[in-house]
Amino acid sequence: MTTEIPRYFLEMTAQEVRLSGLLLQEHFGDVVEKVGTRLIRSGVLTLRALAYETKLPLDLVKKSLCVLMQHGMCLFGAGRRGPAGPVEYRIISERILHMLRYPRYIYTAKSLYGDTGELIVEEILQRGQMTMSSTVKTVADRLTHNMPEGQSMDYSEVVSAFSRLVETHFLQRCPPTASAGSSSSGAVNTPLPAVKQPTEPEEHPECYKLPYINLTGQGKRRRSSEDGEADQRAAKKAKTDDSECGDEGIYWQVNFQRFHLHFRDQAIISAVSCKLDQTSSEIVRTMLRMSEVTTPAHAAFTQALSANEIFRALPSSYNIARPILDQYLTLLVDDPMEFVGKTGDSGGGMYVVNLHRALANLARATLESVVQERFGSRSARIFRLLLRKRHLEQKQVEDFAMVPAKEAKDMLYTLLSENLVQLQEIPKTPDYAPSRTFYLYTVNQLPTARLLLQHCYKTVGNLIERRLYETKENKRLLEKSQRIEAILASLQATGAEAAQLTEVEEMITAPERQQLESLRHHINKLDSSENQVDETIFLLESYINSTQAAR
Amino acid sequence: MAGSRGRGRSQFTFNVDALGFGRGDSLPTSAHTPSPLFPPMQFKPVPLHTGEEVDYMLALKQELRASSKNLPFHIKAFRTKTDVARYSDKYQNGETKNNCIEWSPDWSRMPKELCIKVRKPRKTGAKPQLTKKTKVAAGKEEVLQKLETLEKREEEQHSEEEEDEGKKKQNEEEEEPDADQDYDEEDLEDETDYIMSYFDNGEDFGADSDDNMDEAVY
């Protein structure tokens, strides 16, 4: 793959571009992948330029852009030649990488709002944006399908789950696009804003306002017995006749930032729980819950809360005495991880959760853990030493880390070659003579975190490619097993005898079965690894964004 | 500098101990080949997380992958058949056509230039429309397209007219069929006695092998 340097700015690194391409291909196919990757590499392009550079037919490019825009991954706006010129398109790079995290968003919605919430978020994620009424109908139908015969899911229940998701800001309205697609008879080109700045959804005042919709009824059960095909077709048909419901034109999308704040809080709470104990983590959870609405997105710490308020807000299942709470708070403040800080003495003591500090500590723990698992615990000791002491000479490293000289040298050089440790020269004389220069080893947390993040992107890319390879190698076998399963399913549906079923099952030989089993095992492992690496990606990204916002 | 050559011969300008080996020792062996592709690891990786949450997310991930292949957002390029025209072409369902989009986005939120025909799945029993609603044709593209639609058995509904740049676009969308009506592909579209798979002339067999797409998802 040739890496080009875009004309204006390099927004994505090579690994990010590669991963984005793989994700686009997985979800939307080769065509969209070509278009998306081209846009990422070239920055901003017009439709014609895009078609020319991808060598794809114009219609396919149009379709791909529609898909990308539907999913909020692409923006359009007036080009460099102003409103009279052709429209230009721009990719929102981080939105593509969020596709890796879709299972986590859906699982979180399930844990917070049950199956209904889970399906709402899943539908909106898969379709990019939806109106409230079509979401409600689709989700009600899906839930009804899983219910026993005769029962069905009422729309009002789905509406209430949707409302709760909006109230807690997990869903938000799509920002209005300044499209000139109004069907007024005058052919006036309304001027489009420049494409550089995407409008923040939260700038729109009605971002979280629920529309009044006129929607009553219950989910419908599909009567077809061929569930497989019916599923496909029902999935293809998005329910679009919402003209009776009164909310046409109002589209909802998932608010990723809100989910990320939730993940960040979860990470902090589980870190406290691991480091201290369950009660401390409950106190921190209460503090975070209380300051959910008042804390801006990239704040370094929450609003100050008094101990009295915290005591009142604790969940009733935790009836600890007031002095015990004070002791716990003191413990949290004194802990070297600095999760909680004390900012005053009024109201029994004013406490804040140090969000940025907590993220930095979590990132640091991640870096240390990586070094430990890759290079051993003594290298990790040296690494931790350098993180804390900043700059050390070789001799000092050997002494402080209590590692023999030769091994310390070896480990330092290994870490140096991996770019985890840097060498800083401080000359005593202007001629940089080696005998008269200090050579100091140092670790900088932020650049090292960035480096590790790129490694993570590369890892996920490798995992995906390996999975594609494994699937491709066994394509014939997989297709055969799918055909046999389809035959079995149709036989069972028409009430076949057991003898017939076993006869069909035996069409797959025992070694083939074993091969299928080991293939399934490999693919599960690769998929699970992707999910796990994504957790690290999230932590490092949060730390890097938080640090950049703090500057 | 030349004068000190004799005196300072055995001295280096830096501390020799820092090199890691003393004088007279043999140098470390040089590498003859590139390092191995999969070197044996000194420290084995930690096993993956397990648990209910992990399993559920794994299942979610695989389901999402499988279902996203069936959504209309998954765009496949239409391969033009360069062979001779066959009788069975009449009964092939013209599924993937480049100039139609399989879902209906909200065109008011998209730039005008992206507007293309929306293709709706046909209801059973409805006769294919061979006569199109006549619209004012403008431009060569219009005529060519008309010929195209009249030639083949159509499933699309003509929902808009294509225009050159600068002209207004109007979008007509037909009402979607009722959700309960099942679209049965096995049924006839035309007046034949055979199911549609009878007309499968095997051209698609092996045609997808040059793609890098995995069709079977585990």
mmCIF file of N, CA and C in Angstrom, chain A residues 61 64 129 137 154 193 216 294 304 354 368 389 395 416 445 471-473 495 524 527 535:
data_model
loop_
_atom_site.group_PDB
_atom_site.id
_atom_site.type_symbol
_atom_site.label_atom_id
_atom_site.label_comp_id
_atom_site.label_asym_id
_atom_site.label_seq_id
_atom_site.Cartn_x
_atom_site.Cartn_y
_atom_site.Cartn_z
ATOM 1 N N VAL A 61 -19.761 5.441 -6.518
ATOM 2 C CA VAL A 61 -19.203 6.431 -5.601
ATOM 3 C C VAL A 61 -20.335 7.166 -4.888
ATOM 4 N N SER A 64 -21.725 4.915 -2.217
ATOM 5 C CA SER A 64 -20.823 4.809 -1.073
ATOM 6 C C SER A 64 -20.883 6.056 -0.212
ATOM 7 N N GLN A 129 -28.553 6.354 11.410
ATOM 8 C CA GLN A 129 -29.480 7.295 12.040
ATOM 9 C C GLN A 129 -30.902 6.836 11.727
ATOM 10 N N LYS A 137 -40.875 1.012 16.133
ATOM 11 C CA LYS A 137 -41.584 -0.079 15.444
ATOM 12 C C LYS A 137 -40.670 -1.272 15.208
ATOM 13 N N ASP A 154 -45.547 -3.913 23.562
ATOM 14 C CA ASP A 154 -46.284 -2.685 23.308
ATOM 15 C C ASP A 154 -45.314 -1.563 22.941
ATOM 16 N N PRO A 193 -22.119 25.916 4.427
ATOM 17 C CA PRO A 193 -20.948 26.328 5.205
ATOM 18 C C PRO A 193 -19.722 25.569 4.743
ATOM 19 N N THR A 216 -49.193 4.484 18.609
ATOM 20 C CA THR A 216 -49.693 3.478 19.542
ATOM 21 C C THR A 216 -49.774 2.160 18.818
ATOM 22 N N THR A 294 -23.184 17.851 35.758
ATOM 23 C CA THR A 294 -22.536 19.149 35.944
ATOM 24 C C THR A 294 -21.111 19.188 35.422
ATOM 25 N N ALA A 304 -16.908 20.149 42.877
ATOM 26 C CA ALA A 304 -16.658 19.801 44.269
ATOM 27 C C ALA A 304 -17.962 19.370 44.938
ATOM 28 N N ASN A 354 -10.524 13.290 40.702
ATOM 29 C CA ASN A 354 -9.517 13.788 39.753
ATOM 30 C C ASN A 354 -9.553 12.952 38.488
ATOM 31 N N GLU A 368 3.134 0.242 32.030
ATOM 32 C CA GLU A 368 3.999 -0.601 32.872
ATOM 33 C C GLU A 368 3.668 -2.074 32.672
ATOM 34 N N LYS A 389 11.482 8.877 38.114
ATOM 35 C CA LYS A 389 12.649 9.722 38.369
ATOM 36 C C LYS A 389 13.030 10.576 37.167
ATOM 37 N N LYS A 395 24.564 4.438 35.323
ATOM 38 C CA LYS A 395 25.016 3.953 36.629
ATOM 39 C C LYS A 395 23.906 4.042 37.662
ATOM 40 N N LEU A 416 15.377 0.676 24.595
ATOM 41 C CA LEU A 416 15.717 1.794 23.708
ATOM 42 C C LEU A 416 15.401 1.448 22.263
ATOM 43 N N GLN A 445 5.689 9.969 29.312
ATOM 44 C CA GLN A 445 4.484 9.160 29.284
ATOM 45 C C GLN A 445 3.626 9.413 28.049
ATOM 46 N N THR A 471 -10.618 -17.564 7.496
ATOM 47 C CA THR A 471 -11.916 -17.833 6.887
ATOM 48 C C THR A 471 -11.764 -18.198 5.423
ATOM 49 N N LYS A 472 -10.866 -17.498 4.755
ATOM 50 C CA LYS A 472 -10.686 -17.747 3.332
ATOM 51 C C LYS A 472 -10.103 -19.129 3.091
ATOM 52 N N GLU A 473 -9.165 -19.532 3.935
ATOM 53 C CA GLU A 473 -8.543 -20.840 3.761
ATOM 54 C C GLU A 473 -9.559 -21.964 3.870
ATOM 55 N N GLY A 495 -40.559 -31.682 9.631
ATOM 56 C CA GLY A 495 -40.824 -32.869 10.449
ATOM 57 C C GLY A 495 -40.248 -34.143 9.882
ATOM 58 N N ASN A 524 -13.013 -17.391 17.257
ATOM 59 C CA ASN A 524 -13.496 -16.818 18.517
ATOM 60 C C ASN A 524 -12.369 -16.129 19.261
ATOM 61 N N ASP A 527 -11.520 -12.833 17.523
ATOM 62 C CA ASP A 527 -12.542 -11.824 17.782
ATOM 63 C C ASP A 527 -12.455 -11.302 19.203
ATOM 64 N N GLU A 535 -10.245 -2.364 24.497
ATOM 65 C CA GLU A 535 -10.306 -1.767 25.840
ATOM 66 C C GLU A 535 -9.059 -0.933 26.094
#
